[in-house]
Short mmCIF file of C-alpha atoms in Angstrom, two decimals:
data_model
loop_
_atom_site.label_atom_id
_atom_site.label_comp_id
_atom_site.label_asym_id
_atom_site.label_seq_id
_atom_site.Cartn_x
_atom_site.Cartn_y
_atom_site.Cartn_z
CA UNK A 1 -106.28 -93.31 154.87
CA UNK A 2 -109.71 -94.78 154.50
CA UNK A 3 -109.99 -98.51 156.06
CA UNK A 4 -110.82 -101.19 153.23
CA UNK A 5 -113.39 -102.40 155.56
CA UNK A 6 -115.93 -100.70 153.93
CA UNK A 7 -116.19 -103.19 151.12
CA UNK A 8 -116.25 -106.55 153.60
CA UNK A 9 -118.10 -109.53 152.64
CA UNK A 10 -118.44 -108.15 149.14
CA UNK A 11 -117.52 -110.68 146.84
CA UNK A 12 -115.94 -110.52 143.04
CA UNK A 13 -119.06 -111.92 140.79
CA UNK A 14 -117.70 -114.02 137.65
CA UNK A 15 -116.13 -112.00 135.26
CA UNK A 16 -117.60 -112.13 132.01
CA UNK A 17 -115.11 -112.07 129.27
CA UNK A 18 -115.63 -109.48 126.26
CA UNK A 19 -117.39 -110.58 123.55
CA UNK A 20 -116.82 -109.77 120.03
CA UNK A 21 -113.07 -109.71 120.50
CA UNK A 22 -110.65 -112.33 119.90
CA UNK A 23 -108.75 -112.55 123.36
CA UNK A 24 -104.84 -113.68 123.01
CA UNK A 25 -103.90 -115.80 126.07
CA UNK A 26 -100.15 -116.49 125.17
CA UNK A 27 -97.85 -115.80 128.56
CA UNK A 28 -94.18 -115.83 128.42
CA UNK A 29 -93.35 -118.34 131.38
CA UNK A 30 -90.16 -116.01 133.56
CA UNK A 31 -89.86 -118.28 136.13
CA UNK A 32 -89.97 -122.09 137.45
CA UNK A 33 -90.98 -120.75 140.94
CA UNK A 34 -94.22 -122.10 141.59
CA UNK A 35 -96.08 -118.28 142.18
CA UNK A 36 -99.34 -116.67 140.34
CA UNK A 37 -97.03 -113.78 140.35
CA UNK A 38 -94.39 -115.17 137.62
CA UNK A 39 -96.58 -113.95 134.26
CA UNK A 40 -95.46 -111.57 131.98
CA UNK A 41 -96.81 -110.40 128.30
CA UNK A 42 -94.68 -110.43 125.68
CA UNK A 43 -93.93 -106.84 123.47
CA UNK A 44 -95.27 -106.37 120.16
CA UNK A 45 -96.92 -103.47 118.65
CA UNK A 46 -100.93 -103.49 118.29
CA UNK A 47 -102.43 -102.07 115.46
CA UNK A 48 -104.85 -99.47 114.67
CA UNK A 49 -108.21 -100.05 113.31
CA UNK A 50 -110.31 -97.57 111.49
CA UNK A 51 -112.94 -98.54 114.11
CA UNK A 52 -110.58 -97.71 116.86
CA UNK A 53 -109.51 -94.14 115.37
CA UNK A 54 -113.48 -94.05 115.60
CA UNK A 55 -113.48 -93.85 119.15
CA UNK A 56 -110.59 -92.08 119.33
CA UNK A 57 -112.30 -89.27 118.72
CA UNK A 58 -115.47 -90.51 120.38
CA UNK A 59 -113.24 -90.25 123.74
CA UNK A 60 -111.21 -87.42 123.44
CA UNK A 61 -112.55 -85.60 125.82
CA UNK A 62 -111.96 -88.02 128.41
CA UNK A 63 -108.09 -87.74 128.14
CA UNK A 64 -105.75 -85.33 129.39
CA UNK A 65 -102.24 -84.69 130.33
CA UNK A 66 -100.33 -86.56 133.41
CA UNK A 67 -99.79 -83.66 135.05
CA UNK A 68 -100.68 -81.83 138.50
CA UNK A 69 -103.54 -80.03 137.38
CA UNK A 70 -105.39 -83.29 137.28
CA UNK A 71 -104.69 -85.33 139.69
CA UNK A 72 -107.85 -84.24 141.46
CA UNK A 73 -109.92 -85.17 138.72
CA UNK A 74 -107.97 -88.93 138.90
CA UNK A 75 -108.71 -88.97 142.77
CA UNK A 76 -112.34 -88.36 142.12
CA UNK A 77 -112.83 -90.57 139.42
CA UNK A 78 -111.14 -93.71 141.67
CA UNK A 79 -113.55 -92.99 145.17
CA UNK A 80 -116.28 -92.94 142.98
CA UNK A 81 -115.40 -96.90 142.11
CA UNK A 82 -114.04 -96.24 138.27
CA UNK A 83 -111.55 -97.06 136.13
CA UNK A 84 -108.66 -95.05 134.42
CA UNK A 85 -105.63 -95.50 132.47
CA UNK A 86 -102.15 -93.75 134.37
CA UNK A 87 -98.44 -93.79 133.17
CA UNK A 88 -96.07 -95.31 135.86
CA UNK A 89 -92.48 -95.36 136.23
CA UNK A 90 -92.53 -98.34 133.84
CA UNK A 91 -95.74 -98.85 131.61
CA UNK A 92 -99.38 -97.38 131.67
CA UNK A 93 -101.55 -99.30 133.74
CA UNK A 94 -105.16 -99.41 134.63
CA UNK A 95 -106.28 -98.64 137.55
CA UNK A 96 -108.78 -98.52 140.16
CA UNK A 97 -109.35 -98.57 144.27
CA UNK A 98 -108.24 -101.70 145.39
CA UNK A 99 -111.02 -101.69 147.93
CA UNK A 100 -114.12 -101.24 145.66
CA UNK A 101 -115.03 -104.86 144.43
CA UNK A 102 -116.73 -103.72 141.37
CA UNK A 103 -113.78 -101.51 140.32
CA UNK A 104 -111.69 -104.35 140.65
CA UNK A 105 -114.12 -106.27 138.55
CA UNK A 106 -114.29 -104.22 136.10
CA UNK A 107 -110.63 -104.14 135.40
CA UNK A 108 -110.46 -107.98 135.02
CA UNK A 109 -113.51 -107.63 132.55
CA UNK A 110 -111.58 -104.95 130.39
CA UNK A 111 -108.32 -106.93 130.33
CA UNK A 112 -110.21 -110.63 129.41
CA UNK A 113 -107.91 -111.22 132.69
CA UNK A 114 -108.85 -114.77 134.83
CA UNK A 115 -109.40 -114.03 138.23
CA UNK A 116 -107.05 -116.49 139.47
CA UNK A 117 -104.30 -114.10 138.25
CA UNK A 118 -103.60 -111.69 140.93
CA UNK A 119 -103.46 -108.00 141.07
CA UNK A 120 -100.82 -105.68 142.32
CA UNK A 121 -101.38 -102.32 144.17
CA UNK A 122 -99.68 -98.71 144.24
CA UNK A 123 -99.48 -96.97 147.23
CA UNK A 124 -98.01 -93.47 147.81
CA UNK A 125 -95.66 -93.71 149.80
CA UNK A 126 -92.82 -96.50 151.81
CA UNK A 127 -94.38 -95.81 154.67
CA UNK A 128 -97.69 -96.90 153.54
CA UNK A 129 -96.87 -100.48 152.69
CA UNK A 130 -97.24 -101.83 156.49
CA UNK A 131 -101.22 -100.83 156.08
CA UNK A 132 -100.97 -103.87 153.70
CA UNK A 133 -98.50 -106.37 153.72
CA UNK A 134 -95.88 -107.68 156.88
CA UNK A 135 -92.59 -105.60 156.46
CA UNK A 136 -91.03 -106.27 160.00
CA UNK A 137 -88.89 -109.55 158.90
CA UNK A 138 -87.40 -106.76 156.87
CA UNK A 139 -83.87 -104.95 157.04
CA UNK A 140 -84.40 -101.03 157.96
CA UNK A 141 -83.64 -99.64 154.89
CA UNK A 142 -84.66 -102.19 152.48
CA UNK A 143 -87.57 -100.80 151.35
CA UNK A 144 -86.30 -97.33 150.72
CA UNK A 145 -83.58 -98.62 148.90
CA UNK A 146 -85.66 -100.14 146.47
CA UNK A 147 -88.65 -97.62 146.17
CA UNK A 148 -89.88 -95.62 144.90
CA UNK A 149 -89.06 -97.39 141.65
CA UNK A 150 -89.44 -100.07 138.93
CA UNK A 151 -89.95 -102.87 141.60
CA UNK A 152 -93.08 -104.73 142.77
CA UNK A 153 -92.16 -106.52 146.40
CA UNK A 154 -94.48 -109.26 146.90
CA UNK A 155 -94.73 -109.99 150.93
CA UNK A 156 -97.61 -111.77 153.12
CA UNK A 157 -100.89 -109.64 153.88
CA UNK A 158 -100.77 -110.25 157.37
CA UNK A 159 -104.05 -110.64 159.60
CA UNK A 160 -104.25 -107.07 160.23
CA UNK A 161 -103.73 -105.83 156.68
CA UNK A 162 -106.62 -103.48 155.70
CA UNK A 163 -106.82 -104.79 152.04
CA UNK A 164 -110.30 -106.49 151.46
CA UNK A 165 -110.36 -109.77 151.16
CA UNK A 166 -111.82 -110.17 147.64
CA UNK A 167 -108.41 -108.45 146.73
CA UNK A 168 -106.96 -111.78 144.76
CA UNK A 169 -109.47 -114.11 147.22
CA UNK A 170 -107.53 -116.83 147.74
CA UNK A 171 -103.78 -115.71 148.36
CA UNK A 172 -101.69 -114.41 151.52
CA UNK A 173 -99.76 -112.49 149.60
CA UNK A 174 -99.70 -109.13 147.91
CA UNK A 175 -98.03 -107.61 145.41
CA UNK A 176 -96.69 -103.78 146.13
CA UNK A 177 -95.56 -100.58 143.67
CA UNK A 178 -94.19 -97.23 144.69
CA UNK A 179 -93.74 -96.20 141.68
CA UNK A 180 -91.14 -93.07 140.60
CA UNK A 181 -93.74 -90.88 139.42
CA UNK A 182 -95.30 -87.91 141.53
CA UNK A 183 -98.92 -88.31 138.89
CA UNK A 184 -99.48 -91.92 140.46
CA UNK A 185 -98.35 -91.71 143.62
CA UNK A 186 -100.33 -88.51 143.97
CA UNK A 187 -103.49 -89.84 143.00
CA UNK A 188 -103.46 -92.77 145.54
CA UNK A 189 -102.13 -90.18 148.50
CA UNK A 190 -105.35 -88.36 147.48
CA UNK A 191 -107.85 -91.20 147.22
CA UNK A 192 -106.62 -92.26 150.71
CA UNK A 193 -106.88 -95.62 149.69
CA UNK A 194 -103.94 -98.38 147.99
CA UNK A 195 -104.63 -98.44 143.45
CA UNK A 196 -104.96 -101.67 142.26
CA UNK A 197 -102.68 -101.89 139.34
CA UNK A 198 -102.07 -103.87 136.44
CA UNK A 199 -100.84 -103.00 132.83
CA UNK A 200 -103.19 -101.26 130.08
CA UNK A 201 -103.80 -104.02 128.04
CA UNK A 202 -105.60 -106.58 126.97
CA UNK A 203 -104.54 -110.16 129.00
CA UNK A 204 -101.53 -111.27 127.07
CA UNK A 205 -100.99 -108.68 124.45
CA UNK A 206 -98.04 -106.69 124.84
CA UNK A 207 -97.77 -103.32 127.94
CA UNK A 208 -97.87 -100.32 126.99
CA UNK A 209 -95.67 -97.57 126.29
CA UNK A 210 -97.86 -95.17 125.08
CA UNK A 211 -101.96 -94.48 125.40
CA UNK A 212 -102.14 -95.23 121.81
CA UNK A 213 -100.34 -98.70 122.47
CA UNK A 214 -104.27 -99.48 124.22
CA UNK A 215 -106.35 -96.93 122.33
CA UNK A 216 -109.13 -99.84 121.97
CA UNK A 217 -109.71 -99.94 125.34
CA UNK A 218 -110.09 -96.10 125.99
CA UNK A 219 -113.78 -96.19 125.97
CA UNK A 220 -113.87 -98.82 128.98
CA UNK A 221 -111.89 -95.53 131.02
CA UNK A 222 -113.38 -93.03 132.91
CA UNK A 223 -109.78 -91.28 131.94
CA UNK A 224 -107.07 -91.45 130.48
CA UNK A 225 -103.86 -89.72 131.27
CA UNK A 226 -101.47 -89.33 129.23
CA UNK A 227 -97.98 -89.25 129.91
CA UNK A 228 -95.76 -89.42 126.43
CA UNK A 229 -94.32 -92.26 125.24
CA UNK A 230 -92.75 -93.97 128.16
CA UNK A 231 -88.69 -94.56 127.98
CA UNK A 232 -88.42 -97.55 129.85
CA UNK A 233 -89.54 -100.09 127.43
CA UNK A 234 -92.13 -102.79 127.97
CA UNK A 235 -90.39 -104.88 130.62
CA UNK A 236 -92.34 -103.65 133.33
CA UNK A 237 -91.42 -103.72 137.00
CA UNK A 238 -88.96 -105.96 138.31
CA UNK A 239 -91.38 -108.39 140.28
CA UNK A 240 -89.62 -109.96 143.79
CA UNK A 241 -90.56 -112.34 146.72
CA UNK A 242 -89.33 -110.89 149.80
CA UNK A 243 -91.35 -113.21 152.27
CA UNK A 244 -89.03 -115.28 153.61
CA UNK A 245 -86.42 -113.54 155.59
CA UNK A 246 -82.84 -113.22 154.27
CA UNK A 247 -84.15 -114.43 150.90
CA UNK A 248 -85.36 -113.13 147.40
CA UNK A 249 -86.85 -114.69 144.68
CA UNK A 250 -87.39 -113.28 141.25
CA UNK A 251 -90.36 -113.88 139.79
CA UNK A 252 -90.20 -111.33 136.66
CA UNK A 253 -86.58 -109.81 135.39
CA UNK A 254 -88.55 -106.60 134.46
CA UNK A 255 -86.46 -103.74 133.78
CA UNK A 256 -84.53 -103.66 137.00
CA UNK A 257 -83.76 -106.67 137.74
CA UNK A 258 -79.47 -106.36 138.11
CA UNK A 259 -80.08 -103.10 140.42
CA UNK A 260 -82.71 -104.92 142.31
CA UNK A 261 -80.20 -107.80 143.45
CA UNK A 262 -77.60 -105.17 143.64
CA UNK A 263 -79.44 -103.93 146.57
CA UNK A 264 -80.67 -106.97 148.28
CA UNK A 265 -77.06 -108.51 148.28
CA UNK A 266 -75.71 -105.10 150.25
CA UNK A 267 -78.59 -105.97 152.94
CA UNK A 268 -77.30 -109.35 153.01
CA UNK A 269 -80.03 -111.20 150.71
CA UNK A 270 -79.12 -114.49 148.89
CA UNK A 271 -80.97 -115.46 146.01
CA UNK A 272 -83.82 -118.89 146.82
CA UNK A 273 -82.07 -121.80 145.01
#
């Protein structure tokens, strides 16, 4: 796996928001914890413009199917520092190499997203999530018993994680998926590197359960993979703090929120009062 070292020192430049587009900044507030991970969009359905159904067809040959066959093309498209719209386990996402500053950039400028609102990241694999975040206060087995799956575990970087620092400049802690799809989790095993992730949409319009849910915003991808429309609803992952030993907090319910506790009571978890 390639060391995010390569992009040291290089620093997120103000995001400019998009122009010529009204930006909704309504959050649903899921929590009294006080966390920048605790913000959540609420589910409606977005319409469909005549101008959009324009570049519908404008784009159409940047989108393809979720499936094996292109996963190389996804891998290539994230080392060379763009952006592209993935199903997960949950909702579609946008995505990009967590280590390339002006990938990461560029996702906050498609979203209208603030900067101060952090970004989670997809790995491939459990046994990836030490390059990035502290796991040893952890229970063996904890981890596997909640991934891969609808869960992002939020635990401290760590001096010796590998994530750049302009990765959400300003917080110790990091947000993790292992998601329960092969397409996703293949792409990041193949770009060698974690995904930053965050939901296809604009900032605080509803997720997305389908590519036509964010069919504005297809021209701002490289690609965009489709994967049907997505069962799960728009919850999204179930969001937790796992930094403090023995303890959990929930910062989102997301859509697995009662299996989630399930499993962190059976390792002996109790819930932060």
């Amino acid at each position: 796996m390639k060391a995010c070292a390569k992009a040291a020192g290089e620093r997120l430049p103000l995001v400019r928001p998009p122009t010529g587009r009204a930006l909704a900044r309504s959050f649903v507030k899921v929590s009294r914890l006080p966390s920048q991970w605790i913000k959540s969009q609420v589910s409606c359905s977005i319409g469909v413009s005549g101008n959009a159904a324009h570049r519908i067809e404008a784009t159409a040959e940047n989108i393809f199917p979720a499936t094996k066959d292109h996963v190389t093309k996804a891998t290539d498209a994230i080392n060379r520092g763009e952006v592209i719209a993935v199903p997960t386990d949950t909702i579609y996402g946008f995505a990009c190499d967590a280590c390339s500053a002006g990938a990461v950039n560029r996702i906050y400028e498609i979203k209208g997203r603030i900067q101060t609102r952090p970004l989670a990241i997809c790995v491939a694999d459990v046994s990836d999530i030490s390059r990035f975040a502290l796991v040893d206060h952890l229970p063996h087995g904890l981890l596997h018993s909640l991934l891969p799956g609808p869960v992002t575990v939020v635990l401290k970087r760590g001096e010796d994680s590998i994530l750049e620092r302009s990765l959400n400049p300003g917080l110790d802690s990091i947000g993790v998926r292992v998601p329960d799809l092969d397409f996703i989790r293949s792409i990041a095993r193949g770009a060698g590197s974690a995904l930053a992730l965050t939901s296809a949409n604009l900032s605080g319009r509803p997720s997305s359960v389908s590519i036509r849910d964010f069919e504005d915003l297809w021209p701002h991808c490289s690609y965009v993979f489709d994967g049907g429309i997505l069962p799960s609803g728009r919850a999204g992952s179930t969001i937790v703090d796992l930094i403090t030993p023995g303890v959990y907090k929930i910062l989102r319910d997301g859509s697995s929120r009662e299996e989630t506790t399930r499993v962190l009571g059976k390792f002996g978890f109790v819930e932060a009062s």
